[in-house]
């Protein structure tokens, strides 16, 4: 089985910068590493759209805010029951899509919803004592995922492409000859 150069470089780059990311996260005592992986996975899955990075980052921030709003609404007595919570989540989702389709066209709905879901997953399973610190760490983890894993591995690939250029296979292929009569 022949493994392409792209697979090798992508695997090495992402693996290397995931290692670097893990060291940074551990050194800074940031415990939300999964948020970084969710963020960078979305970014890679969306095709690494560098031209949309600010749209994605704003959408992540809005998603975190939406998660905080939803969590706060769930603290209202009776809101955590099936129908009230289902209606609340339905309305909040409607608002996301409506805002994106009207006055906030710069946002990206999947990024917004992913950050909302990630926020909800964490805060419904881990007690939060310092909300500002929590939000900063969550958003910081998402940024680190995109920039330290995503962009750094992309730069690694660019450097490796310059240092180790791909072989030119056109010289190896036999030339068509018109001499065959």
mmCIF file of C-alpha atoms in Angstrom:
data_model
loop_
_atom_site.group_PDB
_atom_site.id
_atom_site.type_symbol
_atom_site.label_atom_id
_atom_site.label_comp_id
_atom_site.label_asym_id
_atom_site.label_seq_id
_atom_site.Cartn_x
_atom_site.Cartn_y
_atom_site.Cartn_z
ATOM 1 C CA UNK A 1 0.000 0.000 0.000
ATOM 2 C CA UNK A 2 1.437 3.335 -1.069
ATOM 3 C CA UNK A 3 0.752 6.146 1.402
ATOM 4 C CA UNK A 4 0.516 9.606 -0.120
ATOM 5 C CA UNK A 5 2.806 12.420 0.890
ATOM 6 C CA UNK A 6 -0.238 14.480 1.968
ATOM 7 C CA UNK A 7 -1.340 11.763 4.396
ATOM 8 C CA UNK A 8 2.165 11.588 5.867
ATOM 9 C CA UNK A 9 2.531 15.346 6.272
ATOM 10 C CA UNK A 10 -0.997 15.857 7.621
ATOM 11 C CA UNK A 11 -0.571 13.013 10.101
ATOM 12 C CA UNK A 12 2.830 14.183 11.293
ATOM 13 C CA UNK A 13 1.801 17.854 11.490
ATOM 14 C CA UNK A 14 -1.482 17.344 13.314
ATOM 15 C CA UNK A 15 0.060 14.720 15.601
ATOM 16 C CA UNK A 16 3.042 16.938 16.413
ATOM 17 C CA UNK A 17 0.953 20.000 17.169
ATOM 18 C CA UNK A 18 -1.570 17.992 19.165
ATOM 19 C CA UNK A 19 1.400 16.991 21.317
ATOM 20 C CA UNK A 20 2.456 20.657 21.608
ATOM 21 C CA UNK A 21 -1.130 21.639 22.387
ATOM 22 C CA UNK A 22 -1.357 18.992 25.114
ATOM 23 C CA UNK A 23 1.821 20.290 26.752
ATOM 24 C CA UNK A 24 0.535 23.878 26.633
ATOM 25 C CA UNK A 25 -2.857 22.852 28.037
ATOM 26 C CA UNK A 26 -1.247 20.852 30.828
ATOM 27 C CA UNK A 27 1.247 23.601 31.640
ATOM 28 C CA UNK A 28 -1.497 26.224 31.892
ATOM 29 C CA UNK A 29 -3.769 23.874 33.859
ATOM 30 C CA UNK A 30 -6.484 24.249 31.239
ATOM 31 C CA UNK A 31 -8.836 21.321 31.597
ATOM 32 C CA UNK A 32 -11.057 21.828 28.554
ATOM 33 C CA UNK A 33 -8.926 20.070 25.972
ATOM 34 C CA UNK A 34 -11.966 18.459 24.421
ATOM 35 C CA UNK A 35 -13.289 21.892 23.418
ATOM 36 C CA UNK A 36 -10.130 22.474 21.403
ATOM 37 C CA UNK A 37 -10.563 19.176 19.609
ATOM 38 C CA UNK A 38 -14.207 19.939 18.860
ATOM 39 C CA UNK A 39 -13.235 23.361 17.468
ATOM 40 C CA UNK A 40 -10.350 22.160 15.314
ATOM 41 C CA UNK A 41 -12.367 19.165 14.128
ATOM 42 C CA UNK A 42 -15.080 21.524 12.936
ATOM 43 C CA UNK A 43 -12.462 23.710 11.253
ATOM 44 C CA UNK A 44 -10.843 20.754 9.460
ATOM 45 C CA UNK A 45 -14.246 19.286 8.599
ATOM 46 C CA UNK A 46 -15.342 22.590 7.075
ATOM 47 C CA UNK A 47 -12.347 22.377 4.732
ATOM 48 C CA UNK A 48 -9.968 24.627 6.697
ATOM 49 C CA UNK A 49 -11.639 27.851 5.469
ATOM 50 C CA UNK A 50 -8.997 30.460 6.350
ATOM 51 C CA UNK A 51 -11.094 33.153 4.693
ATOM 52 C CA UNK A 52 -13.896 32.455 7.201
ATOM 53 C CA UNK A 53 -11.802 32.297 10.390
ATOM 54 C CA UNK A 54 -13.275 35.485 11.896
ATOM 55 C CA UNK A 55 -16.801 34.334 11.069
ATOM 56 C CA UNK A 56 -16.085 31.034 12.811
ATOM 57 C CA UNK A 57 -14.517 32.691 15.867
ATOM 58 C CA UNK A 58 -17.480 35.063 16.263
ATOM 59 C CA UNK A 59 -19.857 32.123 15.822
ATOM 60 C CA UNK A 60 -17.980 30.160 18.517
ATOM 61 C CA UNK A 61 -18.287 33.136 20.885
ATOM 62 C CA UNK A 62 -22.008 33.394 20.162
ATOM 63 C CA UNK A 63 -22.373 29.669 20.728
ATOM 64 C CA UNK A 64 -20.747 29.963 24.147
ATOM 65 C CA UNK A 65 -23.097 32.848 24.990
ATOM 66 C CA UNK A 66 -26.052 30.770 23.762
ATOM 67 C CA UNK A 67 -24.944 27.916 26.002
ATOM 68 C CA UNK A 68 -24.811 30.237 28.985
ATOM 69 C CA UNK A 69 -28.274 31.614 28.160
ATOM 70 C CA UNK A 70 -29.742 28.129 27.789
ATOM 71 C CA UNK A 71 -28.104 26.963 31.014
ATOM 72 C CA UNK A 72 -29.450 29.996 32.875
ATOM 73 C CA UNK A 73 -32.936 29.420 31.494
ATOM 74 C CA UNK A 74 -32.769 25.821 32.675
ATOM 75 C CA UNK A 75 -32.258 27.140 36.219
ATOM 76 C CA UNK A 76 -35.731 28.727 36.158
ATOM 77 C CA UNK A 77 -38.092 26.506 38.184
ATOM 78 C CA UNK A 78 -40.021 24.134 35.920
ATOM 79 C CA UNK A 79 -37.949 24.977 32.826
ATOM 80 C CA UNK A 80 -35.894 21.805 33.172
ATOM 81 C CA UNK A 81 -38.948 19.632 32.489
ATOM 82 C CA UNK A 82 -39.447 17.982 29.082
ATOM 83 C CA UNK A 83 -41.846 20.336 27.297
ATOM 84 C CA UNK A 84 -40.590 23.665 28.638
ATOM 85 C CA UNK A 85 -36.950 22.771 27.904
ATOM 86 C CA UNK A 86 -37.813 21.371 24.456
ATOM 87 C CA UNK A 87 -39.702 24.571 23.586
ATOM 88 C CA UNK A 88 -36.835 26.703 24.928
ATOM 89 C CA UNK A 89 -34.217 24.808 22.875
ATOM 90 C CA UNK A 90 -36.451 24.970 19.809
ATOM 91 C CA UNK A 91 -36.908 28.732 20.179
ATOM 92 C CA UNK A 92 -33.207 29.344 20.757
ATOM 93 C CA UNK A 93 -32.353 27.295 17.670
ATOM 94 C CA UNK A 94 -34.965 29.183 15.653
ATOM 95 C CA UNK A 95 -33.411 32.473 16.790
ATOM 96 C CA UNK A 96 -29.908 31.308 15.758
ATOM 97 C CA UNK A 97 -31.068 30.413 12.271
ATOM 98 C CA UNK A 98 -33.237 33.504 11.945
ATOM 99 C CA UNK A 99 -30.423 35.833 13.024
ATOM 100 C CA UNK A 100 -27.978 34.181 10.646
ATOM 101 C CA UNK A 101 -30.447 34.448 7.803
ATOM 102 C CA UNK A 102 -31.259 38.112 8.420
ATOM 103 C CA UNK A 103 -29.044 40.540 10.326
ATOM 104 C CA UNK A 104 -26.082 38.301 11.193
ATOM 105 C CA UNK A 105 -25.230 36.751 7.827
ATOM 106 C CA UNK A 106 -21.549 36.724 8.784
ATOM 107 C CA UNK A 107 -22.160 33.978 11.340
ATOM 108 C CA UNK A 108 -21.810 30.286 10.575
ATOM 109 C CA UNK A 109 -24.612 28.227 12.077
ATOM 110 C CA UNK A 110 -22.726 24.915 12.504
ATOM 111 C CA UNK A 111 -19.909 26.694 14.391
ATOM 112 C CA UNK A 112 -22.469 28.497 16.562
ATOM 113 C CA UNK A 113 -24.328 25.269 17.345
ATOM 114 C CA UNK A 114 -21.146 23.284 17.994
ATOM 115 C CA UNK A 115 -19.940 25.857 20.518
ATOM 116 C CA UNK A 116 -23.398 25.966 22.100
ATOM 117 C CA UNK A 117 -23.465 22.191 22.448
ATOM 118 C CA UNK A 118 -19.902 22.035 23.769
ATOM 119 C CA UNK A 119 -20.686 24.700 26.354
ATOM 120 C CA UNK A 120 -23.846 22.902 27.464
ATOM 121 C CA UNK A 121 -22.059 19.566 27.661
ATOM 122 C CA UNK A 122 -19.377 20.944 29.935
ATOM 123 C CA UNK A 123 -21.487 23.116 32.240
ATOM 124 C CA UNK A 124 -24.134 20.464 32.778
ATOM 125 C CA UNK A 125 -21.466 17.998 33.905
ATOM 126 C CA UNK A 126 -18.905 20.107 35.770
ATOM 127 C CA UNK A 127 -19.677 22.640 38.489
ATOM 128 C CA UNK A 128 -18.561 26.130 37.499
ATOM 129 C CA UNK A 129 -17.472 28.422 40.326
ATOM 130 C CA UNK A 130 -15.928 31.307 38.357
ATOM 131 C CA UNK A 131 -17.995 32.024 35.253
ATOM 132 C CA UNK A 132 -15.682 34.611 33.684
ATOM 133 C CA UNK A 133 -12.712 32.269 34.068
ATOM 134 C CA UNK A 134 -14.761 29.402 32.666
ATOM 135 C CA UNK A 135 -15.788 31.384 29.563
ATOM 136 C CA UNK A 136 -12.229 32.608 29.037
ATOM 137 C CA UNK A 137 -10.805 29.107 29.331
ATOM 138 C CA UNK A 138 -13.454 27.609 27.068
ATOM 139 C CA UNK A 139 -12.993 30.186 24.318
ATOM 140 C CA UNK A 140 -9.225 30.116 24.791
ATOM 141 C CA UNK A 141 -9.243 26.332 24.410
ATOM 142 C CA UNK A 142 -11.225 26.629 21.188
ATOM 143 C CA UNK A 143 -8.794 29.249 19.868
ATOM 144 C CA UNK A 144 -5.806 27.128 20.838
ATOM 145 C CA UNK A 145 -7.330 24.186 19.024
ATOM 146 C CA UNK A 146 -7.733 26.112 15.797
ATOM 147 C CA UNK A 147 -4.477 28.045 15.926
ATOM 148 C CA UNK A 148 -2.107 25.698 17.734
ATOM 149 C CA UNK A 149 -3.290 22.494 16.110
ATOM 150 C CA UNK A 150 -4.933 23.696 12.886
ATOM 151 C CA UNK A 151 -2.837 26.603 11.702
ATOM 152 C CA UNK A 152 0.447 25.310 13.126
ATOM 153 C CA UNK A 153 0.048 21.968 11.347
ATOM 154 C CA UNK A 154 -0.812 23.835 8.140
ATOM 155 C CA UNK A 155 2.356 25.953 8.452
ATOM 156 C CA UNK A 156 4.322 22.791 9.162
ATOM 157 C CA UNK A 157 2.997 21.312 5.906
ATOM 158 C CA UNK A 158 3.970 24.451 3.989
ATOM 159 C CA UNK A 159 7.494 24.398 5.426
ATOM 160 C CA UNK A 160 7.893 20.695 4.702
ATOM 161 C CA UNK A 161 6.686 21.239 1.121
ATOM 162 C CA UNK A 162 9.458 23.820 0.644
ATOM 163 C CA UNK A 163 12.123 21.744 2.373
ATOM 164 C CA UNK A 164 11.146 18.457 0.751
ATOM 165 C CA UNK A 165 9.586 19.238 -2.615
ATOM 166 C CA UNK A 166 7.591 16.456 -4.203
ATOM 167 C CA UNK A 167 9.282 14.530 -6.978
ATOM 168 C CA UNK A 168 8.387 15.669 -10.475
ATOM 169 C CA UNK A 169 6.827 12.540 -11.948
ATOM 170 C CA UNK A 170 6.568 14.015 -15.444
ATOM 171 C CA UNK A 171 10.235 13.202 -16.098
ATOM 172 C CA UNK A 172 9.761 9.587 -15.093
ATOM 173 C CA UNK A 173 6.787 8.978 -17.387
ATOM 174 C CA UNK A 174 7.703 7.756 -20.860
ATOM 175 C CA UNK A 175 7.128 10.354 -23.554
ATOM 176 C CA UNK A 176 4.690 9.567 -26.330
ATOM 177 C CA UNK A 177 6.607 8.935 -29.487
ATOM 178 C CA UNK A 178 5.341 9.569 -32.992
ATOM 179 C CA UNK A 179 8.214 7.554 -34.396
ATOM 180 C CA UNK A 180 6.217 4.341 -34.359
ATOM 181 C CA UNK A 181 5.358 3.789 -38.051
#
